[in-house]
Tab-separated table of C-alpha atoms in Angstrom:
chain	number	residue	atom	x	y	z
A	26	UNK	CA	0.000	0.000	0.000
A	27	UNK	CA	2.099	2.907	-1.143
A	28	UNK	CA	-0.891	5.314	-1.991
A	29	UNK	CA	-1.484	6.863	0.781
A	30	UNK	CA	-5.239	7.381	-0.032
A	31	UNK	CA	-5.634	3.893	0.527
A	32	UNK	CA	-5.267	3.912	4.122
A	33	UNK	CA	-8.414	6.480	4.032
A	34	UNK	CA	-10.959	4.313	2.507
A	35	UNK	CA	-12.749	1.092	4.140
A	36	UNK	CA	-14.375	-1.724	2.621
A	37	UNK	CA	-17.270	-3.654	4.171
A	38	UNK	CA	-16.922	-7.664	4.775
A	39	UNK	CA	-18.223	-9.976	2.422
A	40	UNK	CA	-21.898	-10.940	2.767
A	41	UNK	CA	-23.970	-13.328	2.807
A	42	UNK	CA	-27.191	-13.637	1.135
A	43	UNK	CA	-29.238	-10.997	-0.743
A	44	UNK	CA	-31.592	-8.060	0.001
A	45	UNK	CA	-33.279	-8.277	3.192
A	46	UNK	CA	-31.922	-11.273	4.120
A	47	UNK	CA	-28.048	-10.026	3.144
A	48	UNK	CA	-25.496	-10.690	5.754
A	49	UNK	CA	-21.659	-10.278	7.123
A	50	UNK	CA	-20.558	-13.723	6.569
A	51	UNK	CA	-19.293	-14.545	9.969
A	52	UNK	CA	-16.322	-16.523	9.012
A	53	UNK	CA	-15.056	-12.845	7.219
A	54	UNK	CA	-15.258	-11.184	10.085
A	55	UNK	CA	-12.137	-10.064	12.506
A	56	UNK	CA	-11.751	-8.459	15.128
A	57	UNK	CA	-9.960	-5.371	13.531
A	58	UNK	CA	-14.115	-5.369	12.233
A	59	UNK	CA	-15.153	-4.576	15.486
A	60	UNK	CA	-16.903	-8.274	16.352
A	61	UNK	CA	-15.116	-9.264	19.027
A	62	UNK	CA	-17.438	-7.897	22.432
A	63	UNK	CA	-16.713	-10.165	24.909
A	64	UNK	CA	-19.586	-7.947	27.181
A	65	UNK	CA	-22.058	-8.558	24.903
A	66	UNK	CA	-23.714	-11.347	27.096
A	67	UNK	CA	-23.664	-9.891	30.158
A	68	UNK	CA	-24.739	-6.376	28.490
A	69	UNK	CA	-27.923	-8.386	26.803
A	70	UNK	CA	-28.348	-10.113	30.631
A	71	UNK	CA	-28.803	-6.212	31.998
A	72	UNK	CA	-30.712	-4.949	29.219
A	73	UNK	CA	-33.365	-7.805	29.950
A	74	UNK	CA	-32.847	-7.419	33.418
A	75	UNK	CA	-33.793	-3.532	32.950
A	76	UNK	CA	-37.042	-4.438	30.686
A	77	UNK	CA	-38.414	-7.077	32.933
A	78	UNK	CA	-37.761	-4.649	35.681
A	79	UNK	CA	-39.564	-1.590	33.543
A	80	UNK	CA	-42.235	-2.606	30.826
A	81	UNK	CA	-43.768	-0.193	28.565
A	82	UNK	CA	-46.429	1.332	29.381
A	83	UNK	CA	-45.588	1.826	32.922
């Protein structure tokens, strides 16, 4: 990479599918894509935890 415009753009992962059912193909993905949240169970835990804890409408 010697342009150094190249370093400014980003390409998205490859997909999977097509239209609304299009997406990232998991086995593309890196972590230098952002997929690796090791919080993301205990985040969804507390989320549910704060929605059981406050429904709508009240």
């Amino acid at each position: 990479m010697t342009d150094p415009l190249d370093k400014a753009t980003s390409t998205a992962p490859a997909t999977l599918g097509e239209g609304c059912l299009s997406r990232y193909d998991p086995d593309a993905l890196t972590p230098e894509n952002g997929t690796d949240f090791e919080g993301a169970a205990e985040l969804w835990h507390q989320l549910q935890q704060l929605a059981e804890d406050h429904p709508k409408g009240s």
